[in-house]
Coordinates of N, CA and C in Angstrom, one line a residue:
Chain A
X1 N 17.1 -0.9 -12.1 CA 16.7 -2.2 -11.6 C 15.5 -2.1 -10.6
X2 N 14.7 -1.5 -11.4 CA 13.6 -1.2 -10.0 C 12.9 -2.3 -9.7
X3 N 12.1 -2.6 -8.6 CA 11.4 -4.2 -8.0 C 10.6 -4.1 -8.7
X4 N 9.5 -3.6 -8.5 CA 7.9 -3.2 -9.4 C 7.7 -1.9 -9.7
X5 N 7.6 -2.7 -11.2 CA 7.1 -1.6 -12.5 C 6.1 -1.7 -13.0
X6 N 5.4 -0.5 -12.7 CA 4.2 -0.4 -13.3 C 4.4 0.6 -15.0
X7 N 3.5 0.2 -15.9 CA 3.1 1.2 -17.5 C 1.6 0.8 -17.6
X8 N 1.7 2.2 -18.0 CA 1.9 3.1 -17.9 C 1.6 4.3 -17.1
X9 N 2.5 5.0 -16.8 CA 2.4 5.9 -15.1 C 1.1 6.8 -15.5
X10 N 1.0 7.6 -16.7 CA -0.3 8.2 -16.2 C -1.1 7.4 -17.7
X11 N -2.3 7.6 -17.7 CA -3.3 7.1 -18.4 C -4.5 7.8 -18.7
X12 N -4.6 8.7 -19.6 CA -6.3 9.6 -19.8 C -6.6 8.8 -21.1
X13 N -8.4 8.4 -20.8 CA -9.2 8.1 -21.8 C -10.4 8.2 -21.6
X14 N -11.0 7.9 -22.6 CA -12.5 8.6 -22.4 C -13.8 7.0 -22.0
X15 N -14.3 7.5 -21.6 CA -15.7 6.4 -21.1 C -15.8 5.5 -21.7
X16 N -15.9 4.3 -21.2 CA -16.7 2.9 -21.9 C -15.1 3.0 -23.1
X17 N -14.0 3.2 -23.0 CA -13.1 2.2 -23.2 C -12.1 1.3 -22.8
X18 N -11.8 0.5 -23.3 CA -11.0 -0.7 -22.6 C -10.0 -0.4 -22.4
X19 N -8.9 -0.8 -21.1 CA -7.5 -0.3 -21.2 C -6.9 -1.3 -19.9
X20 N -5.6 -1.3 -20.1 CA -4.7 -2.3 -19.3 C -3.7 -1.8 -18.8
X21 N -3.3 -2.0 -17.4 CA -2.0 -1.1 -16.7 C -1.4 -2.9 -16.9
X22 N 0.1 -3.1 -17.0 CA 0.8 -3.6 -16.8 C 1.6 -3.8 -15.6
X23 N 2.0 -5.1 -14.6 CA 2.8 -4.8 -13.9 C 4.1 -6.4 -13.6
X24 N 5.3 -5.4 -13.5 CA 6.1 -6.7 -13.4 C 7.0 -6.4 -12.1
X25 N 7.4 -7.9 -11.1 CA 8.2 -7.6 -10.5 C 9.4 -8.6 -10.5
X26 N 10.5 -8.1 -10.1 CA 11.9 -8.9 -10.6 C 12.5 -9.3 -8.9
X27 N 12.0 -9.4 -8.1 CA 12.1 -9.9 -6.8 C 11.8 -11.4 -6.4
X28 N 11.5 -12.0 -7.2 CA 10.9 -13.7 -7.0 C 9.8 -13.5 -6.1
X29 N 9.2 -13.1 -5.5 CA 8.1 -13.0 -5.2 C 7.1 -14.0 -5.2
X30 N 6.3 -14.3 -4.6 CA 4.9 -15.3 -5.1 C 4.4 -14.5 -5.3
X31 N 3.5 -13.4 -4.4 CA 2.6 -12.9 -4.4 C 2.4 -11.7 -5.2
X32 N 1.6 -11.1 -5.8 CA 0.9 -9.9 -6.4 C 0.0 -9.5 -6.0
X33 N 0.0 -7.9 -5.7 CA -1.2 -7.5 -5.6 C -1.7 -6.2 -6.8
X34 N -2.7 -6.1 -6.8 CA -3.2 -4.5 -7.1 C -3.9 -3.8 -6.2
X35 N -4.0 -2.4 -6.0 CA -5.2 -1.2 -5.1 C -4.9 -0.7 -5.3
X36 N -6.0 0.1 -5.2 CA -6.7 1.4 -5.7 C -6.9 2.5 -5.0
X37 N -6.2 3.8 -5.0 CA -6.0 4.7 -4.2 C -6.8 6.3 -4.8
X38 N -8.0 6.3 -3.8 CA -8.8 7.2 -4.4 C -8.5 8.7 -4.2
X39 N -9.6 9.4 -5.0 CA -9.1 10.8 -4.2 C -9.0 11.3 -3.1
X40 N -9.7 10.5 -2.3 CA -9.2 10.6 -0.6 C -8.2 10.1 -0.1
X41 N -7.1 9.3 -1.5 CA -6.5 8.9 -0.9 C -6.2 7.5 -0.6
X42 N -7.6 6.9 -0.1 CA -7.4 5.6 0.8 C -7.0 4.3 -0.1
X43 N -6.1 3.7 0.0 CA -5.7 2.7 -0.4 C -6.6 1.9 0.1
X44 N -7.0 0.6 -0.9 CA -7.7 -0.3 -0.9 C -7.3 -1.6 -1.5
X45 N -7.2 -2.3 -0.8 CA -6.5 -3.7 -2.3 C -8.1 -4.1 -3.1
X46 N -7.7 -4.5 -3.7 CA -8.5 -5.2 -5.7 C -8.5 -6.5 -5.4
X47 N -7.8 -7.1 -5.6 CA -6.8 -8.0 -5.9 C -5.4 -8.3 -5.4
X48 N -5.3 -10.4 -5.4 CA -3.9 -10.5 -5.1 C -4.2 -11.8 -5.7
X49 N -2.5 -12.3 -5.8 CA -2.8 -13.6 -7.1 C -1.5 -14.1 -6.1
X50 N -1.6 -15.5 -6.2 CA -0.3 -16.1 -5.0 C 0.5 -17.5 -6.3
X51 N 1.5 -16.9 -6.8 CA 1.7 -18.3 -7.7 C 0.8 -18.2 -8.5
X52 N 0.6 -17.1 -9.7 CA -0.9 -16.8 -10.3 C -2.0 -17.8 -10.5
X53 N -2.6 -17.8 -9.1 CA -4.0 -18.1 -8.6 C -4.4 -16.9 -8.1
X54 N -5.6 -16.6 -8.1 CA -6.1 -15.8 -7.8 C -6.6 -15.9 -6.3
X55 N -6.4 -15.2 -5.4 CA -6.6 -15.4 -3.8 C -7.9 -14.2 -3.3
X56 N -7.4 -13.2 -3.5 CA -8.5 -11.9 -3.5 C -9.4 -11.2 -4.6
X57 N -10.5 -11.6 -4.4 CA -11.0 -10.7 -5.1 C -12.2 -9.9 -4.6
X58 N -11.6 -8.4 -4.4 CA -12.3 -7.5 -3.3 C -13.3 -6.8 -3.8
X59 N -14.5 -7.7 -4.0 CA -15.7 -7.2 -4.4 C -15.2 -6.4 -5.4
X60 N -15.1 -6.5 -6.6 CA -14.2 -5.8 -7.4 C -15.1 -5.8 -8.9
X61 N -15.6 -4.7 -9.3 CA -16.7 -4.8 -10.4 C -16.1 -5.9 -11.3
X62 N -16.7 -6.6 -12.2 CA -16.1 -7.9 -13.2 C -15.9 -7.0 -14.1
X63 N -15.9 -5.5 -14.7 CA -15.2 -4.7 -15.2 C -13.8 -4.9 -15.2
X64 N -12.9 -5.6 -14.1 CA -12.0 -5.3 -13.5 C -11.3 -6.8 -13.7
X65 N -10.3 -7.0 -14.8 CA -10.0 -8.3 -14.8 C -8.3 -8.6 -14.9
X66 N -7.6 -9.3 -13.8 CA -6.6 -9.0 -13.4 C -6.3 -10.4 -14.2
X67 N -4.6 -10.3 -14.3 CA -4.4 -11.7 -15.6 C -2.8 -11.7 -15.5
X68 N -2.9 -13.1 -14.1 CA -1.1 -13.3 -14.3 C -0.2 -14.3 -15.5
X69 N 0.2 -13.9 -16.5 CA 0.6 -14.7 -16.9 C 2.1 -15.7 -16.6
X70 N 2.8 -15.2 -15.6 CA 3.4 -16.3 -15.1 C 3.6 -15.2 -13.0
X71 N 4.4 -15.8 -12.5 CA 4.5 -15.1 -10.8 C 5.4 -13.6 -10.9
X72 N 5.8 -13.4 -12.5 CA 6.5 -12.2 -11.9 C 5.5 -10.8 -13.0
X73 N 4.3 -11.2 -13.1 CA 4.0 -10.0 -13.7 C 1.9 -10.5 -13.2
X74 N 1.1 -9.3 -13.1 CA 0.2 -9.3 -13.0 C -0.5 -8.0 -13.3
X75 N -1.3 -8.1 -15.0 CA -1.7 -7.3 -15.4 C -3.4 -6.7 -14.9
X76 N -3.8 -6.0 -15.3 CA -5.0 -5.5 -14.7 C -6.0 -4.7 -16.3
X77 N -6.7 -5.4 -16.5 CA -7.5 -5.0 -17.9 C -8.6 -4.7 -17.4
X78 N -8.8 -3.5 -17.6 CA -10.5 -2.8 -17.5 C -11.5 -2.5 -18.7
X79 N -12.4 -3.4 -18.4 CA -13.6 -2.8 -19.6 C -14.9 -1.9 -19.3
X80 N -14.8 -1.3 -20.2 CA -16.2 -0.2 -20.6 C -15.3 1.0 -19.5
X81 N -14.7 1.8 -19.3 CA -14.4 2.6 -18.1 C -15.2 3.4 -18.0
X82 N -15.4 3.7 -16.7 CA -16.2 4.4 -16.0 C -15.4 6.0 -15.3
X83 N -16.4 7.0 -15.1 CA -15.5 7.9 -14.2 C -15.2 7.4 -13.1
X84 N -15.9 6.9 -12.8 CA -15.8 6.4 -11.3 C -14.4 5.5 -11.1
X85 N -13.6 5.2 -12.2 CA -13.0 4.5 -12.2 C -11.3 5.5 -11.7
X86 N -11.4 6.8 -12.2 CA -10.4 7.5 -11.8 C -10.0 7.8 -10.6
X87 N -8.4 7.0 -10.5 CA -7.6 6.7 -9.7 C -6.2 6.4 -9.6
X88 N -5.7 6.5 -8.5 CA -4.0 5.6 -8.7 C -4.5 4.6 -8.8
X89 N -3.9 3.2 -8.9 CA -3.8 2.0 -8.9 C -2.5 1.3 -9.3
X90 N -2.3 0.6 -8.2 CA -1.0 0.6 -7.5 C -0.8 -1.4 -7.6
X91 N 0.1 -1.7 -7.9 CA 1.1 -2.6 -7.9 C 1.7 -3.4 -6.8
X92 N 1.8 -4.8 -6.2 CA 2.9 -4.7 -5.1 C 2.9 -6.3 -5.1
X93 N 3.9 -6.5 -4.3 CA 4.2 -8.1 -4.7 C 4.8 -8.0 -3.7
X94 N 4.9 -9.3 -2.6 CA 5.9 -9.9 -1.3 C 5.8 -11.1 -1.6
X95 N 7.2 -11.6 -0.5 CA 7.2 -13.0 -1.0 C 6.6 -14.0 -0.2
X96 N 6.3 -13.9 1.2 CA 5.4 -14.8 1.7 C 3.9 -14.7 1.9
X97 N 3.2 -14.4 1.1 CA 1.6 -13.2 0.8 C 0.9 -14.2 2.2
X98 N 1.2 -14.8 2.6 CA 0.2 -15.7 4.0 C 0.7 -15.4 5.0
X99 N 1.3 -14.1 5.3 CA 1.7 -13.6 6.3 C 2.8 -14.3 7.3
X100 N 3.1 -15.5 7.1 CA 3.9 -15.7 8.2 C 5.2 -14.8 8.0
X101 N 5.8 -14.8 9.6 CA 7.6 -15.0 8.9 C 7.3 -13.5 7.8
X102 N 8.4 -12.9 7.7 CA 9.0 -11.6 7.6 C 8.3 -10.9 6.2
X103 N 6.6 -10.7 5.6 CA 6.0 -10.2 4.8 C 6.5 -9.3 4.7
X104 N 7.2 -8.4 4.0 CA 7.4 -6.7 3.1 C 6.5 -6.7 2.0
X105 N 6.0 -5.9 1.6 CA 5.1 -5.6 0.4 C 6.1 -4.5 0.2
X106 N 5.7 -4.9 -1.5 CA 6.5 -3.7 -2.2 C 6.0 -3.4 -3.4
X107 N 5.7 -1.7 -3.3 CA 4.7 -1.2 -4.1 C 5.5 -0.4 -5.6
X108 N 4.6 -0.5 -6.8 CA 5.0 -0.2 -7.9 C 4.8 1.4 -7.6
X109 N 5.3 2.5 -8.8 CA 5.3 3.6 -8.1 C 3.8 4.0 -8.8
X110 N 2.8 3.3 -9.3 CA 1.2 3.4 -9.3 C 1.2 4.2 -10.8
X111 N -0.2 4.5 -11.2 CA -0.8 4.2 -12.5 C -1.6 5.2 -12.2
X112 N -1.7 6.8 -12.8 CA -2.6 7.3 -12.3 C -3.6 7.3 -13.7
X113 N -4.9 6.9 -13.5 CA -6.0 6.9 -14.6 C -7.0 7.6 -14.7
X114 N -7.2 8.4 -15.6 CA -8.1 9.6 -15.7 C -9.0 9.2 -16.9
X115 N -10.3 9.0 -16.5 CA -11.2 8.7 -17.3 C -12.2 9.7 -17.7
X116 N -12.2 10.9 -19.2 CA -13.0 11.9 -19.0 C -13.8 11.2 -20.2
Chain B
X1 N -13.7 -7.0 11.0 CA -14.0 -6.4 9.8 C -12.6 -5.4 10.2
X2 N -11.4 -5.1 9.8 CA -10.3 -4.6 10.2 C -10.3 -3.2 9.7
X3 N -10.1 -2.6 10.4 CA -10.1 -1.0 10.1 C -8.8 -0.3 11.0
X4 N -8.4 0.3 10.2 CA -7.0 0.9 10.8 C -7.8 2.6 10.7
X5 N -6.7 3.1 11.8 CA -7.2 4.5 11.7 C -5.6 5.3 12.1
X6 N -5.8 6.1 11.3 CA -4.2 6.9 11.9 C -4.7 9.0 12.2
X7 N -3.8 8.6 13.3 CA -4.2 9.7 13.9 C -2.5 10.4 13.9
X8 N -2.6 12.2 14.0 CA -3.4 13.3 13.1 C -3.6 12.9 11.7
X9 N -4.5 13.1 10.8 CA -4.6 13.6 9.8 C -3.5 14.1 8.9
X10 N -3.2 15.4 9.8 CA -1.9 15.8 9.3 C -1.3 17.2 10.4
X11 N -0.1 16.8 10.0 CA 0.8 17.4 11.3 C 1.9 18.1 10.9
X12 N 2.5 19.4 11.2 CA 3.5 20.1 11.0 C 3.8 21.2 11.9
X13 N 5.2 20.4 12.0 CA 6.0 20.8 13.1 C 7.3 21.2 12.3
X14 N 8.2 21.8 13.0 CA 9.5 22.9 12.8 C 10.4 21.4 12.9
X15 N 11.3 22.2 12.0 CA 12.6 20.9 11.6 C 13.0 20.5 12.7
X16 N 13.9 19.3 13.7 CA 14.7 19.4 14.3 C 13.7 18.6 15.2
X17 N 12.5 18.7 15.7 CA 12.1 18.4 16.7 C 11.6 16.6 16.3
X18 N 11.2 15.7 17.2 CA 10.8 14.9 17.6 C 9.4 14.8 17.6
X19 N 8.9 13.4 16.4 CA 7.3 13.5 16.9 C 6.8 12.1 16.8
X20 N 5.8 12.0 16.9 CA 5.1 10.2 16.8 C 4.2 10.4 16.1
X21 N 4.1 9.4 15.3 CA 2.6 9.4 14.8 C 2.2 7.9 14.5
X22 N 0.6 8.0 15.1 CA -0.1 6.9 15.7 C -1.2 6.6 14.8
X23 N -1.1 4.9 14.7 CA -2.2 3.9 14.1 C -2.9 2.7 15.1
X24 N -4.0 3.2 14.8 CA -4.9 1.9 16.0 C -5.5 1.2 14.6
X25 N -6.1 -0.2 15.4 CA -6.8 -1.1 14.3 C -7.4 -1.7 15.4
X26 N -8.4 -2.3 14.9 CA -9.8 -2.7 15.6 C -9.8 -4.5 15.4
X27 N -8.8 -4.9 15.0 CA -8.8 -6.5 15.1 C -7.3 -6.9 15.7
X28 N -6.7 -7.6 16.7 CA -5.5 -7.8 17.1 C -5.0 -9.4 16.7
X29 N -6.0 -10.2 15.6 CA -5.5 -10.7 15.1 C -4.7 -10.8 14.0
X30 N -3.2 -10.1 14.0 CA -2.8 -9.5 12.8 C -1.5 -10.5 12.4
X31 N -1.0 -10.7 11.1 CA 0.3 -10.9 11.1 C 1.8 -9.9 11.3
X32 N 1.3 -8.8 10.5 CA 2.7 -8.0 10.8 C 1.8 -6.7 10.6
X33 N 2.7 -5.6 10.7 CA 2.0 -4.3 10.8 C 3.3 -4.1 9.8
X34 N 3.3 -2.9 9.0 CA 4.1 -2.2 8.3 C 4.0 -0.9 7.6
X35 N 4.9 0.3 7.9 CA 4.9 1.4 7.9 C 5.2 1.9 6.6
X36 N 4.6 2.9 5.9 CA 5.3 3.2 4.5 C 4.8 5.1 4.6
X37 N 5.7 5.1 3.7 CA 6.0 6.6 3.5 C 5.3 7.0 1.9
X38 N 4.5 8.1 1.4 CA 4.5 8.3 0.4 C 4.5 9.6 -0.3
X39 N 5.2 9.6 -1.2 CA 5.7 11.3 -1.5 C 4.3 11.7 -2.8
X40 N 4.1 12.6 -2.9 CA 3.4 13.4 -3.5 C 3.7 12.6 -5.3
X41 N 2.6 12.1 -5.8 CA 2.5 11.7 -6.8 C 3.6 10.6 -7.2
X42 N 3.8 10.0 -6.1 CA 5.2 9.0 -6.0 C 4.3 7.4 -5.5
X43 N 5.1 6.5 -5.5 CA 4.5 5.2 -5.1 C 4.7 5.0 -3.2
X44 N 4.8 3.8 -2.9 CA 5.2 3.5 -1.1 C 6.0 3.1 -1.0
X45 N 7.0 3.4 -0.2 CA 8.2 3.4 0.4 C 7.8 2.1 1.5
X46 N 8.3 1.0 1.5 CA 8.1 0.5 3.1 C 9.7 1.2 3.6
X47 N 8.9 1.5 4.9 CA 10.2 2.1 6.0 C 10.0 0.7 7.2
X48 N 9.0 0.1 7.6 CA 9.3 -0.8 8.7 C 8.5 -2.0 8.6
X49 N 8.9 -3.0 8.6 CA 7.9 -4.0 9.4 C 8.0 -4.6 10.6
X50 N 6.8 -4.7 11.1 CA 7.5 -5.5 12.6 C 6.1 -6.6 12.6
X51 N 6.7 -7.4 12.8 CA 6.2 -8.9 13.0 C 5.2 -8.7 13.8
X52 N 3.7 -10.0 14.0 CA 3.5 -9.5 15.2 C 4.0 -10.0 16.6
X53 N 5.4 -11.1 16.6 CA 5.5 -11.4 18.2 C 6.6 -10.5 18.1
X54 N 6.9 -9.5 17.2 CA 7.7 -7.8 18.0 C 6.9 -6.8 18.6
X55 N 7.4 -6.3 19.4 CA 7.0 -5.0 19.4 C 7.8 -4.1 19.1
X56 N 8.9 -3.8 18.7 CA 9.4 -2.4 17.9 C 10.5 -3.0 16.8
X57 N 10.2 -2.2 15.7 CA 12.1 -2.3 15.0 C 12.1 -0.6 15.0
X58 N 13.8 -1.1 14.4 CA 14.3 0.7 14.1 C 15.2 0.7 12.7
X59 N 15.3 1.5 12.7 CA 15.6 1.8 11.3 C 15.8 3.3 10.8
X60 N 17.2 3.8 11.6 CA 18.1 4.9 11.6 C 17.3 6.0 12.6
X61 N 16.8 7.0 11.9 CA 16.1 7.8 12.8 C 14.8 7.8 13.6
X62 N 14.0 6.5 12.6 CA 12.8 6.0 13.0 C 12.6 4.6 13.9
X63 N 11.2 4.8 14.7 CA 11.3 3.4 15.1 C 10.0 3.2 15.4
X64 N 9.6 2.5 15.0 CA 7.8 1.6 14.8 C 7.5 0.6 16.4
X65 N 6.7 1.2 17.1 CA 6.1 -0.3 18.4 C 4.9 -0.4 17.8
X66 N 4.5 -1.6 18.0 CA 3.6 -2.5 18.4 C 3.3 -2.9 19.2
X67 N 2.1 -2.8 19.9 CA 0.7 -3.0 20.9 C -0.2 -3.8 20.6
X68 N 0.0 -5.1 20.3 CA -1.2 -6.1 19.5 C -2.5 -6.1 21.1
X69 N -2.4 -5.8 21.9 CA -3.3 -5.9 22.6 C -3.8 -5.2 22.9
X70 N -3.8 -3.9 22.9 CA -4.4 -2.7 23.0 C -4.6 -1.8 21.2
X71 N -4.1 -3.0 20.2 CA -4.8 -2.3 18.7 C -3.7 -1.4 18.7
X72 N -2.6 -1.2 19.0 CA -1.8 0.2 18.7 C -0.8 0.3 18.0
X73 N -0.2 1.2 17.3 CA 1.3 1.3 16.8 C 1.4 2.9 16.5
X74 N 3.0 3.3 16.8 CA 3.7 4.1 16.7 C 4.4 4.2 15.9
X75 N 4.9 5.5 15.0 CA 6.3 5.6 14.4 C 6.7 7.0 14.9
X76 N 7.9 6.9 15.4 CA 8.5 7.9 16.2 C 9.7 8.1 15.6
X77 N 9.8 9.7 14.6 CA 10.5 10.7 14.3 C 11.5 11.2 14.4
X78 N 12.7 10.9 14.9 CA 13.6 11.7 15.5 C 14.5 12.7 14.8
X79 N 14.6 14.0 15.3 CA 15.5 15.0 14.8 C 14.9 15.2 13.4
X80 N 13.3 15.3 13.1 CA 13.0 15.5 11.8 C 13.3 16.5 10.7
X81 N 13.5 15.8 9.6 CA 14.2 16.8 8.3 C 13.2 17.4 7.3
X82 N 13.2 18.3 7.0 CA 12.2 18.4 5.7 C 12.3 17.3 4.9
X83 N 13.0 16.4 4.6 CA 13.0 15.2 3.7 C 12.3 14.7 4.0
X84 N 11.8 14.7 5.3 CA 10.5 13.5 6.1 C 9.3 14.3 5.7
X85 N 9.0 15.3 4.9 CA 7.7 15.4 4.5 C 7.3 14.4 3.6
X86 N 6.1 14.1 3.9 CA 5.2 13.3 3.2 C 4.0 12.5 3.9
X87 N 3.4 11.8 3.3 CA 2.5 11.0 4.3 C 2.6 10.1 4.3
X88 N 2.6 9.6 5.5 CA 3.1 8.4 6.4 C 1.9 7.6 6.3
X89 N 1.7 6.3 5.7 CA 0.8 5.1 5.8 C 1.2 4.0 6.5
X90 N 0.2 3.6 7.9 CA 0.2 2.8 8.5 C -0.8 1.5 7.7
X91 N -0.2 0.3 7.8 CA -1.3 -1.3 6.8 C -1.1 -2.2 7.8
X92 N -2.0 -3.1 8.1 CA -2.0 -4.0 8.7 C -2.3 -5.3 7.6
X93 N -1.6 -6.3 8.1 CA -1.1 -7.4 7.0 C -2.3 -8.5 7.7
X94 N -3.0 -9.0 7.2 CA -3.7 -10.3 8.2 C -3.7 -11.0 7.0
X95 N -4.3 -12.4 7.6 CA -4.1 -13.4 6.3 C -4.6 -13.3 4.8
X96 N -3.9 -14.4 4.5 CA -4.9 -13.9 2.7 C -4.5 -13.2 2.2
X97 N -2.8 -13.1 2.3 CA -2.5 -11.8 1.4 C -3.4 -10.5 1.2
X98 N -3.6 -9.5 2.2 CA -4.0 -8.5 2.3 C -3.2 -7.4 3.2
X99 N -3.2 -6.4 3.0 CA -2.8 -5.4 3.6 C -4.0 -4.0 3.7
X100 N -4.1 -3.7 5.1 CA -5.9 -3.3 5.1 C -4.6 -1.7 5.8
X101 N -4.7 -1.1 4.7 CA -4.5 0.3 4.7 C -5.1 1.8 6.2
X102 N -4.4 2.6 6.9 CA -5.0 3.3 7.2 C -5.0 5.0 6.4
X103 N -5.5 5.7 6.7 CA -5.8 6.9 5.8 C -4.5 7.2 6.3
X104 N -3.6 7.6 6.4 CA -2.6 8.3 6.6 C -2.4 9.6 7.4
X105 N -1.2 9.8 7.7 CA -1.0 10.7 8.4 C 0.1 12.2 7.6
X106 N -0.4 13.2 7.1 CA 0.4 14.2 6.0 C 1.2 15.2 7.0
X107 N 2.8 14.3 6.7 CA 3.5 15.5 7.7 C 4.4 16.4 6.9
X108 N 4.3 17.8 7.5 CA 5.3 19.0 6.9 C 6.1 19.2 7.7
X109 N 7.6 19.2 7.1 CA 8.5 19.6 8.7 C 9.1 21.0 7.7
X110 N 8.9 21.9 8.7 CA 9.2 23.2 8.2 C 10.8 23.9 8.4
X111 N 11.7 24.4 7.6 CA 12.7 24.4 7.9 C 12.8 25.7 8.9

């Protein structure tokens, strides 16, 4: 019964193809997010969708097309991939995403993507 | 423009002992602060949130303050186990559904 599931956990493909991490969470949640955690490490959020609307979108190449089809899932479709693209990318959903009152984010266990 | 920073880098200390490890951020307009844990090739654990009209929760061996006026926060270790290896991620939550990440802190507790 995990909260957020991310597929597929690891991912290698080659340049300039399309590809999609899925993610679902079974928490009721409004909010979704995705970020991207480079080889330094540093988490960065992408994206967050509140009630799939889109709320953030963090300077984020238009390569990068996030697509909720209802509040408990929020996929992430990438086109033409790039190296530069190789990374975790990580999943997380809370239920009050506007901060008031008791936010927890809860993170999927991430997507590692290897683009050779 | 919110930037968290966590200080050491990374730290390793002998089992048993007691340690803190510290996140500043450069905006104190925050909603909550929240601590997460992450194991090697694994996803984030939240271990704490604390609001921002708290300044500490706890949560068994651990316990997180908040300093919204001086930018600060703590998570304080106690009786550390080798199980508490990993790196400790400090996020500051501000509006807009965001959580603005700090680089983390990689701790080894050596048996």
């Amino acid at each position: 019964d995990t909260a957020v599931s991310q597929t597929p956990k690891y991912l290698v493909t080659q340049m300039g193809n399309d590809k999609s991490i899925k993610c679902e969470q079974n928490l009721g949640h409004d909010t979704m997010y995705w970020y991207k955690q480079d080889s330094k490490k540093f988490l960065k959020i992408m994206f967050s969708y509140n009630n799939k609307e889109l709320i953030i979108n963090e300077t984020v190449p238009n390569r990068f097309s996030p697509k909720s089809p209802d509040k408990a899932h929020l996929n992430l479709h990438i086109n033409s991939l790039e190296l530069g693209d190789s990374a975790v990318y990580f999943c997380a959903s809370s239920q009050d995403g506007w901060g008031f009152g008791g936010t927890e984010a809860f993170f999927g266990q991430g997507t590692r993507l290897t683009v050779v | 423009k919110q930037e968290v920073t966590q200080i050491p880098a990374a730290l390793s200390v002998p089992e048993g002992e007691n340690l803190v490890l510290n996140c500043s951020f450069t905006d104190s307009a925050i909603y909550n602060l929240q601590w997460f844990r992450q194991d090697p090739g694994k996803g984030l654990t939240s271990l704490l949130l604390i609001q921002s009209s708290q300044r500490e929760q706890t949560s068994g061996r651990l316990n997180a303050s908040l300093d919204k006026s001086s930018g600060r926060s703590t998570l304080y270790i106690a009786a550390s186990q080798p199980g508490d290896s990993a790196t400790y991620l400090c996020s500051i939550i501000q509006g807009a559904q965001k959580l603005v990440f700090g680089q983390g802190t990689r701790l080894t507790i050596n048996p």
